[in-house]
Coordinates of C-alpha atoms in Angstrom, one line a residue:
Chain A
X215 CA 155.3 -2.3 153.6
X216 CA 152.9 -3.7 156.4
X217 CA 151.6 -6.6 155.8
X218 CA 148.0 -5.5 155.5
X219 CA 149.0 -3.8 152.1
X220 CA 150.9 -6.3 150.8
X221 CA 148.2 -8.8 151.6
X222 CA 145.2 -6.0 149.7
X223 CA 147.5 -5.6 147.0
X224 CA 147.5 -9.5 146.6
X225 CA 143.6 -9.9 146.8
X226 CA 143.2 -6.7 144.7
X227 CA 145.2 -7.2 141.4
X228 CA 142.6 -9.2 139.4
X229 CA 144.9 -12.1 137.8
X230 CA 142.9 -14.5 138.8
X231 CA 140.3 -13.4 137.0
X232 CA 142.1 -14.3 134.1
X233 CA 142.8 -17.6 135.3
X234 CA 140.8 -20.0 132.9
X235 CA 139.0 -22.4 135.3
X236 CA 137.7 -24.8 132.2
X237 CA 141.2 -25.9 131.7
X238 CA 141.3 -27.7 135.2
X239 CA 138.7 -29.2 134.9
X240 CA 138.7 -32.9 133.7
X241 CA 135.5 -32.9 131.6
X242 CA 134.6 -29.2 130.5
X243 CA 134.0 -28.5 127.2
X244 CA 137.5 -27.2 126.3
X245 CA 139.0 -30.7 126.8
X246 CA 137.5 -32.2 123.9
X247 CA 136.4 -31.7 120.5
X248 CA 133.5 -30.3 119.6
X249 CA 133.4 -31.6 116.6
X250 CA 132.6 -35.1 117.6
X251 CA 129.1 -33.6 118.6
X252 CA 127.9 -33.9 114.9
X253 CA 127.9 -37.1 112.8
X254 CA 131.0 -36.8 110.4
X255 CA 130.5 -35.2 106.7
X256 CA 130.9 -36.9 103.8
X257 CA 134.4 -36.0 102.6
X258 CA 134.1 -34.2 99.0
X259 CA 138.0 -34.4 97.1
X260 CA 138.8 -30.9 94.2
X261 CA 138.3 -34.2 91.9
X262 CA 134.7 -34.3 92.5
X263 CA 134.7 -30.3 93.1
X264 CA 136.1 -30.1 89.4
X265 CA 133.5 -32.9 87.7
X266 CA 130.4 -30.7 89.7
X267 CA 131.9 -27.6 88.4
X268 CA 132.0 -28.5 85.2
X269 CA 128.5 -30.3 84.9
X270 CA 127.5 -26.8 85.9
X271 CA 129.4 -24.8 83.7
X272 CA 128.0 -27.4 81.3
X273 CA 124.2 -25.6 82.4
X274 CA 125.4 -22.9 82.1
X275 CA 126.0 -22.4 78.5
X276 CA 123.0 -24.4 77.8
X277 CA 121.4 -21.4 79.0
X278 CA 119.8 -23.3 82.1
X279 CA 120.3 -21.0 84.6
X280 CA 118.6 -22.4 87.4
X281 CA 119.4 -26.2 86.4
X282 CA 123.0 -24.6 87.2
X283 CA 122.2 -22.7 90.7
X284 CA 120.3 -26.0 91.7
X285 CA 123.4 -28.2 90.7
X286 CA 126.3 -26.4 92.6
X287 CA 123.7 -25.7 95.6
X288 CA 122.7 -29.5 96.4
X289 CA 126.0 -30.3 96.4
X290 CA 127.8 -27.9 99.1
X291 CA 131.3 -28.4 100.1
X292 CA 131.2 -28.7 103.6
X293 CA 134.3 -31.2 104.3
X294 CA 137.4 -30.6 102.2
X295 CA 140.6 -28.6 101.3
X296 CA 140.3 -25.2 101.3
X297 CA 141.1 -25.3 97.4
X298 CA 138.4 -27.7 96.9
X299 CA 136.0 -24.9 98.9
X300 CA 137.7 -22.2 97.2
X301 CA 136.5 -23.6 93.4
X302 CA 132.8 -24.3 94.4
X303 CA 132.3 -20.7 95.6
X304 CA 133.4 -18.9 92.3
X305 CA 131.7 -21.3 90.5
X306 CA 128.4 -20.7 92.8
X307 CA 129.8 -17.0 92.3
X308 CA 129.6 -17.6 88.5
X309 CA 126.3 -19.2 88.4
X310 CA 125.0 -15.9 90.3
X311 CA 126.9 -13.3 88.1
X312 CA 125.4 -15.0 84.8
X313 CA 121.6 -14.2 86.4
X314 CA 119.7 -11.4 85.2
X315 CA 118.3 -9.7 88.4
X316 CA 114.4 -9.7 87.2
X317 CA 114.8 -13.7 87.1
X318 CA 116.4 -13.8 90.8
X319 CA 113.0 -13.9 93.2
X320 CA 111.2 -16.1 91.1
X321 CA 113.6 -18.5 90.2
X322 CA 114.3 -18.4 94.3
X323 CA 110.8 -18.8 94.7
X324 CA 110.1 -21.7 92.1
X325 CA 113.3 -23.1 94.5
X326 CA 112.0 -22.4 97.7
X327 CA 108.8 -24.4 96.2
X328 CA 109.8 -27.6 95.7
X329 CA 111.4 -30.4 98.6
X330 CA 114.7 -29.2 99.5
X331 CA 114.2 -25.7 98.7
X332 CA 114.3 -23.8 102.2
X333 CA 118.0 -26.2 102.5
X334 CA 119.0 -24.8 99.0
X335 CA 118.3 -21.4 99.7
X336 CA 120.2 -21.4 103.1
X337 CA 123.3 -23.3 101.4
X338 CA 123.0 -20.1 99.1
X339 CA 123.1 -18.0 101.9
X340 CA 126.3 -18.9 102.9
X341 CA 128.0 -19.0 100.0
X342 CA 127.0 -15.0 100.0
X343 CA 128.5 -15.0 103.1
X344 CA 131.4 -15.9 102.4
X345 CA 131.5 -14.1 99.0
X346 CA 130.8 -11.2 100.9
X347 CA 133.9 -12.1 103.5
X348 CA 136.7 -13.2 100.8
X349 CA 135.7 -9.7 98.5
X350 CA 136.0 -7.6 102.2
X351 CA 138.6 -9.0 103.8
X352 CA 141.4 -10.4 101.9
X353 CA 144.4 -8.2 101.4
X354 CA 146.3 -8.2 98.2
X355 CA 149.1 -9.8 100.0
X356 CA 148.5 -13.0 100.4
X357 CA 148.3 -14.7 97.6
X358 CA 145.1 -16.4 97.2
X359 CA 143.7 -18.5 94.6
X360 CA 142.3 -15.9 92.8
X361 CA 138.2 -15.9 92.5
X362 CA 136.3 -14.0 90.5
X363 CA 135.9 -12.3 93.0
X364 CA 138.9 -9.8 93.1
X365 CA 140.5 -9.4 96.0
X366 CA 140.4 -5.6 97.3
X367 CA 143.1 -3.3 98.9
X368 CA 142.1 -2.9 102.3
X369 CA 142.5 0.3 104.3
X370 CA 145.2 2.2 103.9
X371 CA 147.1 0.4 101.2
X372 CA 145.2 1.9 98.9
X373 CA 146.4 5.1 99.8
X374 CA 149.9 4.5 98.1
X375 CA 148.9 2.9 94.2
X376 CA 145.2 3.6 93.4
X377 CA 144.0 0.2 92.8
X378 CA 141.7 1.2 89.9
X379 CA 140.3 -1.2 87.7
X380 CA 140.1 -3.9 90.6
X381 CA 138.1 -1.9 93.5
X382 CA 135.4 -0.6 90.6
X383 CA 134.9 -4.6 89.1
X384 CA 135.1 -6.2 93.5
X385 CA 132.3 -3.1 94.0
X386 CA 130.2 -5.1 90.9
X387 CA 131.0 -8.6 92.8
X388 CA 129.6 -6.9 96.5
X389 CA 127.2 -5.7 94.6
X390 CA 125.6 -8.7 93.0
X391 CA 125.9 -10.8 96.1
X392 CA 124.0 -7.8 97.9
X393 CA 121.3 -8.0 95.4
X394 CA 121.0 -11.7 96.1
X395 CA 121.4 -11.5 99.7
X396 CA 118.0 -9.2 99.4
X397 CA 116.2 -11.3 97.3
X398 CA 116.3 -14.7 99.0
X399 CA 115.9 -12.8 102.6
X400 CA 113.0 -12.1 101.1
X401 CA 112.5 -15.6 100.0
X402 CA 113.7 -17.3 102.6
X403 CA 112.9 -14.9 105.4
X404 CA 115.4 -14.3 109.0
X405 CA 115.3 -17.9 109.4
X406 CA 117.9 -18.4 106.5
X407 CA 120.3 -15.9 108.2
X408 CA 120.1 -17.2 111.6
X409 CA 120.9 -20.1 110.3
X410 CA 124.0 -19.7 108.5
X411 CA 125.2 -18.0 111.9
X412 CA 124.0 -21.7 113.7
X413 CA 125.0 -24.0 111.1
X414 CA 128.0 -26.4 112.7
X415 CA 128.6 -26.8 108.7
X416 CA 130.5 -24.2 106.9
X417 CA 131.0 -23.7 103.1
Chain B
X127 CA 88.2 -15.4 118.3
X128 CA 88.4 -13.4 121.6
X129 CA 91.2 -10.6 121.5
X130 CA 93.7 -12.2 124.5
X131 CA 93.9 -10.4 128.1
X132 CA 97.2 -8.4 128.5
X133 CA 98.7 -7.7 131.9
X134 CA 101.5 -5.2 131.9
X135 CA 103.0 -6.1 135.5
X136 CA 106.3 -3.6 135.1
X137 CA 109.2 -2.9 132.9
X138 CA 111.5 -5.8 133.4
X139 CA 112.2 -8.9 132.0
X140 CA 110.1 -11.6 133.4
X141 CA 112.1 -14.9 133.3
X142 CA 109.1 -17.0 134.0
X143 CA 105.8 -17.4 135.1
X144 CA 103.3 -20.2 136.8
X145 CA 100.0 -20.4 137.9
X146 CA 98.5 -21.8 140.7
X147 CA 95.9 -24.6 139.9
X148 CA 93.2 -22.3 140.6
X149 CA 95.0 -19.6 138.6
X150 CA 94.5 -17.1 141.1
X151 CA 98.2 -17.2 142.4
X152 CA 100.5 -15.3 139.5
X153 CA 104.4 -16.4 140.4
X154 CA 106.7 -14.4 138.3
X155 CA 110.4 -14.4 138.0
X156 CA 112.1 -10.9 138.6
X157 CA 115.4 -10.4 138.8
X158 CA 116.5 -12.0 142.5
X159 CA 113.0 -11.8 143.4
X160 CA 110.0 -14.4 143.2
X161 CA 107.0 -12.0 142.5
X162 CA 103.7 -13.5 144.0
X163 CA 100.7 -12.2 142.5
X164 CA 96.7 -12.2 142.9
X165 CA 94.7 -12.1 140.9
X166 CA 92.3 -9.1 142.5
X167 CA 89.2 -8.5 139.4
X168 CA 90.7 -8.1 136.1
X169 CA 94.3 -7.1 137.0
X170 CA 97.0 -9.1 139.0
X171 CA 98.1 -7.4 143.0
X172 CA 101.4 -8.1 143.8
X173 CA 101.1 -9.7 147.5
X174 CA 104.6 -11.3 148.4
X175 CA 107.7 -11.2 147.4
X176 CA 110.0 -14.3 148.1
X177 CA 113.7 -13.5 148.6
X178 CA 116.5 -15.9 149.2
X179 CA 117.8 -15.8 146.1
X180 CA 121.1 -13.3 145.2
X181 CA 121.8 -14.0 141.8
X182 CA 119.2 -13.3 139.0
X183 CA 116.1 -16.2 139.1
X184 CA 115.9 -18.0 136.2
X185 CA 113.0 -20.3 136.3
X186 CA 110.1 -20.6 139.1
X187 CA 107.5 -23.4 139.1
X188 CA 104.6 -24.0 141.2
X189 CA 103.0 -27.4 141.4
X190 CA 99.7 -27.7 140.8
X191 CA 98.4 -30.0 143.7
X192 CA 100.7 -28.9 146.9
X193 CA 101.1 -25.6 146.2
X194 CA 104.8 -26.2 146.7
X195 CA 106.9 -23.1 145.1
X196 CA 110.6 -24.2 143.0
X197 CA 112.9 -21.5 142.0
X198 CA 116.4 -21.7 140.3
X199 CA 118.9 -19.3 139.9
X200 CA 121.8 -17.7 138.7
X201 CA 123.3 -17.8 142.3
X202 CA 123.6 -22.0 141.9
X203 CA 120.7 -22.4 143.7
X204 CA 117.0 -23.9 143.9
X205 CA 114.6 -23.1 146.7
X206 CA 111.5 -25.0 147.1
X207 CA 108.8 -22.5 148.9
X208 CA 106.4 -23.9 151.1
X209 CA 103.2 -22.3 151.7
X210 CA 102.4 -22.0 155.8
X211 CA 99.5 -19.7 157.2
X212 CA 102.7 -17.6 157.8
X213 CA 104.0 -17.4 153.8
X214 CA 106.3 -19.3 151.9
X215 CA 109.2 -20.4 154.2
X216 CA 111.9 -21.8 151.4
X217 CA 114.1 -24.7 151.5
X218 CA 117.5 -25.3 150.1
X219 CA 117.8 -27.8 147.7
X220 CA 121.4 -29.7 147.7
X221 CA 121.9 -28.9 143.6
X222 CA 125.7 -29.8 144.2
X223 CA 126.3 -27.7 140.8
X224 CA 129.4 -25.1 140.7
X225 CA 127.4 -23.2 137.6
X226 CA 124.2 -21.4 137.3
X227 CA 120.8 -23.3 137.1
X228 CA 119.2 -22.3 134.5
X229 CA 115.8 -24.2 134.0
X230 CA 112.9 -26.0 136.5
X231 CA 110.2 -28.1 136.6
X232 CA 108.4 -30.1 139.0
X233 CA 107.5 -33.8 137.5
X234 CA 103.8 -34.1 137.4
X235 CA 103.9 -36.6 140.4
X236 CA 104.7 -33.4 141.8
X237 CA 107.4 -35.7 144.4
X238 CA 110.7 -34.8 142.0
X239 CA 112.0 -31.7 139.8
X240 CA 114.5 -31.7 137.8
X241 CA 116.9 -28.2 137.5
X242 CA 118.8 -28.1 134.3
X243 CA 121.7 -26.4 135.0
X244 CA 125.3 -25.1 133.2
X245 CA 127.2 -27.6 134.6
X246 CA 126.6 -29.4 131.8
X247 CA 123.8 -31.6 134.3
X248 CA 120.3 -32.0 135.4
X249 CA 119.9 -32.6 139.5
X250 CA 116.8 -34.6 139.3
X251 CA 115.8 -33.3 142.8
X252 CA 114.1 -35.8 144.9
X253 CA 112.6 -35.3 149.1
X254 CA 114.7 -37.8 151.6
X255 CA 112.1 -38.2 154.3
X256 CA 115.3 -39.4 156.4
X257 CA 117.3 -36.2 156.6
X258 CA 114.4 -34.3 156.0
X259 CA 115.9 -32.6 152.7
X260 CA 116.1 -32.1 149.6
X261 CA 118.1 -34.3 147.4
X262 CA 119.4 -34.6 144.0
X263 CA 120.9 -37.4 141.3
X264 CA 122.7 -36.2 138.8
X265 CA 122.0 -37.0 135.5
X266 CA 125.4 -36.0 133.2
X267 CA 126.3 -37.8 130.1
X268 CA 126.2 -37.4 127.8
X269 CA 125.6 -33.8 128.3
X270 CA 128.1 -32.1 126.5
X271 CA 127.0 -28.3 127.4
X272 CA 124.3 -26.0 129.3
X273 CA 121.2 -27.1 130.1
X274 CA 118.9 -24.5 128.8
X275 CA 115.2 -25.9 129.4
X276 CA 113.7 -29.7 130.3
X277 CA 110.2 -31.3 130.3
X278 CA 108.7 -33.9 131.8
X279 CA 106.6 -37.0 130.3
X280 CA 103.4 -37.5 132.0
X281 CA 104.4 -40.8 133.6
X282 CA 106.9 -38.4 135.7
X283 CA 110.4 -40.3 134.8
X284 CA 110.7 -39.9 131.5
X285 CA 113.2 -36.6 131.1
X286 CA 113.7 -34.3 128.0
X287 CA 116.1 -32.2 128.2
X288 CA 117.8 -29.4 125.7
X289 CA 121.2 -28.0 125.9
X290 CA 123.6 -25.8 123.9
X291 CA 125.7 -28.5 122.7
X292 CA 122.5 -28.3 119.9
X293 CA 121.2 -31.5 120.7
X294 CA 117.4 -32.5 122.3
X295 CA 117.6 -35.5 124.8
X296 CA 115.4 -37.9 126.3
X297 CA 116.7 -39.7 130.0
X298 CA 115.2 -41.9 132.9
X299 CA 115.3 -39.9 136.0
X300 CA 113.5 -43.4 137.6
X301 CA 114.4 -43.0 141.1
X302 CA 114.0 -46.0 143.6
X303 CA 111.5 -45.7 146.9
X304 CA 110.1 -42.3 144.3
X305 CA 109.1 -43.2 141.4
X306 CA 106.6 -46.4 140.7
X307 CA 108.0 -48.0 137.6
X308 CA 106.7 -47.0 134.8
X309 CA 104.3 -48.9 132.4
X310 CA 106.8 -49.9 128.9
X311 CA 105.9 -47.0 126.1
X312 CA 107.8 -46.2 123.1
X313 CA 110.6 -44.4 125.2
X314 CA 111.8 -47.9 126.1
X315 CA 111.1 -50.7 128.7
X316 CA 113.1 -51.1 131.8
X317 CA 114.4 -47.6 132.5
X318 CA 116.9 -47.7 135.4
X319 CA 118.3 -43.7 136.5
X320 CA 120.6 -42.0 133.9
X321 CA 119.2 -44.3 130.6
X322 CA 119.2 -42.4 126.9
X323 CA 116.3 -43.1 126.0
X324 CA 116.6 -40.6 122.6
X325 CA 119.2 -38.2 120.9
X326 CA 118.5 -36.1 118.5
X327 CA 120.1 -33.4 116.6
X328 CA 119.0 -31.0 113.9
X329 CA 120.7 -30.7 110.3
X330 CA 122.1 -26.9 111.6
X331 CA 122.6 -27.9 114.3
X332 CA 121.0 -24.5 116.5
X333 CA 121.0 -24.4 120.4
X334 CA 117.6 -26.0 122.2
X335 CA 115.1 -23.7 123.2
X336 CA 112.4 -25.5 124.2
X337 CA 111.1 -29.1 124.5
X338 CA 107.4 -30.8 124.9
X339 CA 106.0 -34.3 125.0
X340 CA 103.5 -34.6 122.9
X341 CA 100.0 -35.1 125.9
X342 CA 100.2 -38.8 125.1
X343 CA 103.8 -38.6 126.1
X344 CA 104.9 -40.7 122.6
X345 CA 106.2 -37.8 120.5
X346 CA 108.5 -34.8 121.3
X347 CA 108.7 -31.4 119.9
X348 CA 111.8 -29.2 120.2
X349 CA 112.4 -25.6 119.0
X350 CA 116.5 -24.5 117.9
X351 CA 118.0 -21.4 117.3
X352 CA 117.7 -22.3 113.6
X353 CA 114.7 -21.2 113.9
X354 CA 113.2 -24.5 113.1
X355 CA 111.1 -27.2 115.1
X356 CA 111.4 -30.7 115.1
X357 CA 108.9 -33.5 116.2
X358 CA 110.1 -36.8 116.8
X359 CA 107.8 -40.6 116.7
X360 CA 110.3 -42.6 118.7
X361 CA 109.5 -46.0 117.3
X362 CA 110.7 -48.7 120.4
X363 CA 114.4 -48.8 122.4
X364 CA 117.3 -48.8 120.2
X365 CA 115.8 -48.3 117.1
X366 CA 115.6 -45.3 114.8
X367 CA 112.8 -43.2 115.0
X368 CA 109.5 -43.7 113.2
X369 CA 110.1 -40.2 112.1
X370 CA 111.7 -37.4 112.6
X371 CA 110.2 -34.1 111.5
X372 CA 111.8 -30.8 111.1
X373 CA 110.5 -27.6 109.6
X374 CA 112.7 -24.9 108.9
X375 CA 111.0 -21.5 109.3
X376 CA 111.2 -18.0 107.8
X377 CA 111.0 -16.7 111.1
X378 CA 112.9 -15.8 113.7
X379 CA 114.0 -18.4 116.4
X380 CA 111.1 -19.7 118.9
X381 CA 112.5 -19.8 122.6
X382 CA 109.3 -21.7 123.9
X383 CA 106.4 -24.4 122.8
X384 CA 103.7 -26.1 124.1
X385 CA 101.2 -29.0 122.5
X386 CA 97.7 -28.1 122.1
X387 CA 96.1 -31.9 121.2
X388 CA 98.7 -33.6 119.2
X389 CA 97.7 -32.4 116.4
X390 CA 99.0 -28.8 117.0
X391 CA 102.2 -26.9 118.3
X392 CA 101.9 -23.6 119.6
X393 CA 105.5 -21.8 119.6
X394 CA 106.6 -18.5 120.3
X395 CA 109.9 -16.3 120.6
X396 CA 111.6 -13.6 119.1
X397 CA 108.8 -12.8 116.5
X398 CA 107.3 -12.1 119.8
X399 CA 104.4 -13.3 118.2
X400 CA 103.0 -16.8 118.9
X401 CA 102.8 -19.0 115.9
X402 CA 100.5 -22.5 115.1
X403 CA 102.0 -25.5 114.0
X404 CA 99.8 -28.3 112.7
X405 CA 100.5 -31.5 111.5
X406 CA 101.1 -35.0 112.7
X407 CA 103.3 -38.0 111.9
X408 CA 103.1 -37.9 108.3
X409 CA 104.3 -33.8 107.8
X410 CA 103.4 -30.8 110.0
X411 CA 103.3 -27.3 108.4
X412 CA 103.4 -23.9 109.5
X413 CA 99.5 -22.6 109.5
X414 CA 99.8 -19.3 110.9
X415 CA 100.0 -16.9 113.8
X416 CA 97.7 -16.7 116.9
X417 CA 97.9 -12.5 116.4
X418 CA 95.4 -10.9 115.2
X419 CA 95.8 -8.8 112.7
X420 CA 94.6 -5.6 112.2
X421 CA 93.0 -5.5 115.7
X422 CA 91.0 -2.3 116.9
X423 CA 92.8 0.1 119.5
X424 CA 96.0 -0.2 117.2
X425 CA 97.3 3.1 115.9
X426 CA 98.4 1.7 113.0
X427 CA 95.2 1.9 111.0
X428 CA 94.8 5.3 112.2
X429 CA 94.1 8.4 110.4
X430 CA 97.0 11.4 110.9
X431 CA 96.2 14.9 110.0
X432 CA 98.5 17.2 108.4
X433 CA 98.9 19.2 112.0
X434 CA 99.9 15.6 113.1
X435 CA 102.4 14.7 110.4
X436 CA 104.3 18.0 110.4
X437 CA 104.5 17.9 114.4
X438 CA 105.8 14.0 114.0
X439 CA 107.8 15.6 111.5
X440 CA 109.0 18.2 113.3
X441 CA 109.6 16.4 117.0
X442 CA 111.1 13.0 115.4
X443 CA 112.0 13.9 111.9
X444 CA 109.6 11.6 110.8
X445 CA 106.2 10.4 109.9
X446 CA 105.7 7.6 111.5
X447 CA 105.7 6.2 114.7
X448 CA 107.4 3.1 114.6
X449 CA 109.0 2.5 117.6
X450 CA 105.6 0.1 118.7
X451 CA 105.6 -3.3 117.0
X452 CA 102.2 -4.4 116.1
X453 CA 102.1 -7.6 117.9
X454 CA 100.8 -7.7 121.6
X455 CA 104.3 -8.1 123.4
X456 CA 106.5 -5.9 122.5
X457 CA 109.5 -7.6 122.6
X458 CA 111.0 -11.5 122.4
X459 CA 108.2 -13.6 124.3
X460 CA 110.3 -16.4 126.5
X461 CA 107.9 -18.4 128.0
X462 CA 104.7 -20.5 127.0
X463 CA 102.9 -21.7 129.7
X464 CA 98.9 -23.9 128.9
X465 CA 96.6 -22.3 131.3
X466 CA 93.7 -23.8 130.9
X467 CA 92.6 -27.4 129.2
X468 CA 90.7 -29.6 128.3
X469 CA 90.9 -33.3 128.4
X470 CA 94.8 -32.9 126.0
X471 CA 93.7 -30.2 124.0
X472 CA 94.7 -26.1 125.5
X473 CA 92.0 -23.9 125.3
X474 CA 93.8 -20.7 126.8
X475 CA 97.7 -20.3 127.3
X476 CA 99.8 -17.7 129.0
X477 CA 103.2 -15.9 127.7
X478 CA 105.6 -13.9 129.3
X479 CA 108.4 -12.4 127.8
X480 CA 111.0 -9.4 128.0
X481 CA 108.5 -6.6 127.2
X482 CA 107.2 -7.6 131.4
X483 CA 104.1 -8.2 130.0
X484 CA 101.7 -11.0 131.0
X485 CA 99.5 -12.8 127.8
X486 CA 96.5 -15.1 128.5
X487 CA 95.5 -16.1 124.9
X488 CA 92.9 -18.1 123.4
X489 CA 93.4 -21.2 121.3

């Protein structure tokens, strides 16, 4: 191999393109913790979540669905264990499922009209997306905290055993979330979807 | 309200536009060149192309008094174009950055300009007489990400910057020998270079797309990617601000905003139309769009004949032609600039966007 060939082989290879030059720079963004950019969020423990959930359920039993919905949206679990977050999601979905379709829009409009209502709708949107992600992605293998939304057997695993009832209830849960999504967009606009994506406070 | 003046310049995105003081010359950042247009009658005619950058030009600004044009580009350079009888002469600026330059603006005094960059810093550039060269000083701390936008305070010392780390900040860019000592203001009294006079973060913390000082310089507004605009009223150095008012809208995010007096802000972005916000220190709210809905000339209200309907169905498989937006701009508006002002209030402003249109609006 001539020198020219060697040379061009070395420079033509594009291995240098995959060098992460940011890692070599001391003050680059990958060398610092991006969470330090934001003030820390108050941590919510599991017992607190249980307490909120109990209150919400009580409101639900009393027939105050709007109060129940507000109650769980005003106390989102941003900083907490996975179990706490999951438990809160479960409560939110429970509340959503217990509200009639005809009540959705007027209730959302009432909530949006009150101070802090826009924030509440953004939180609701976050839970809707989280709920959809759970129903859509969780495979049957991993032992997850069971939610009311039954995990779906995804993709080819369905070929083996017909999941029967489970997929139907998943579909039902998804349709609840989707109809809520539609109503929230009607009231809160596309801005609320954008805020779910930009927000660093994840539920 | 008179109809807006629409100029469809070309079918390319306009990264930035700037008018000269007499509003006869228009500079447009298009691809790797800066195009200069001259107003002839009612239209703008291309008269010159400033070629000097070899990557996308991201921003351009004409200094109103001196007529100098500054442009910056993803090739990490900024050029100052000096008007001369033989045309514009470029001078390279020593930016010392190793990422793209994203945004450039002349200070109101025209002795300095600020270049935002992807290198997590702002280069404040000024002319050094003894070396006959534009040199820069870096504002670095505490910027943690790309600077997307900058705006000058009327005193030419304070500089607001928005960044993709979701913070809007106010810095001092005081340079000895170039600036006169600024009068004390709500932002602070002693202002050595790189003093951080304010640092603001939204609740949901989206990228900052636009910042602007109010005409008095005593309030700061910024627009973020969470479809919000936020107005900050500082109370004094090292004290929490008097008020921080955030308006989350139902709309898509805003890319640019301008103040019209102290009680009105005009913002535009991904919704392809401009919106008006009204308020003050006690609260702000969205008061509506500047687009005149149902303007004559829009095909919307036109009655379609049955023949036309079936022809459309045959040609396109649908009855309605929905390829046209109902707004004047047909794509995202990326830049708003005051066009004609009287005192503090803006009577006309210009907007440009991805659709290659430049529109002059009446407020």
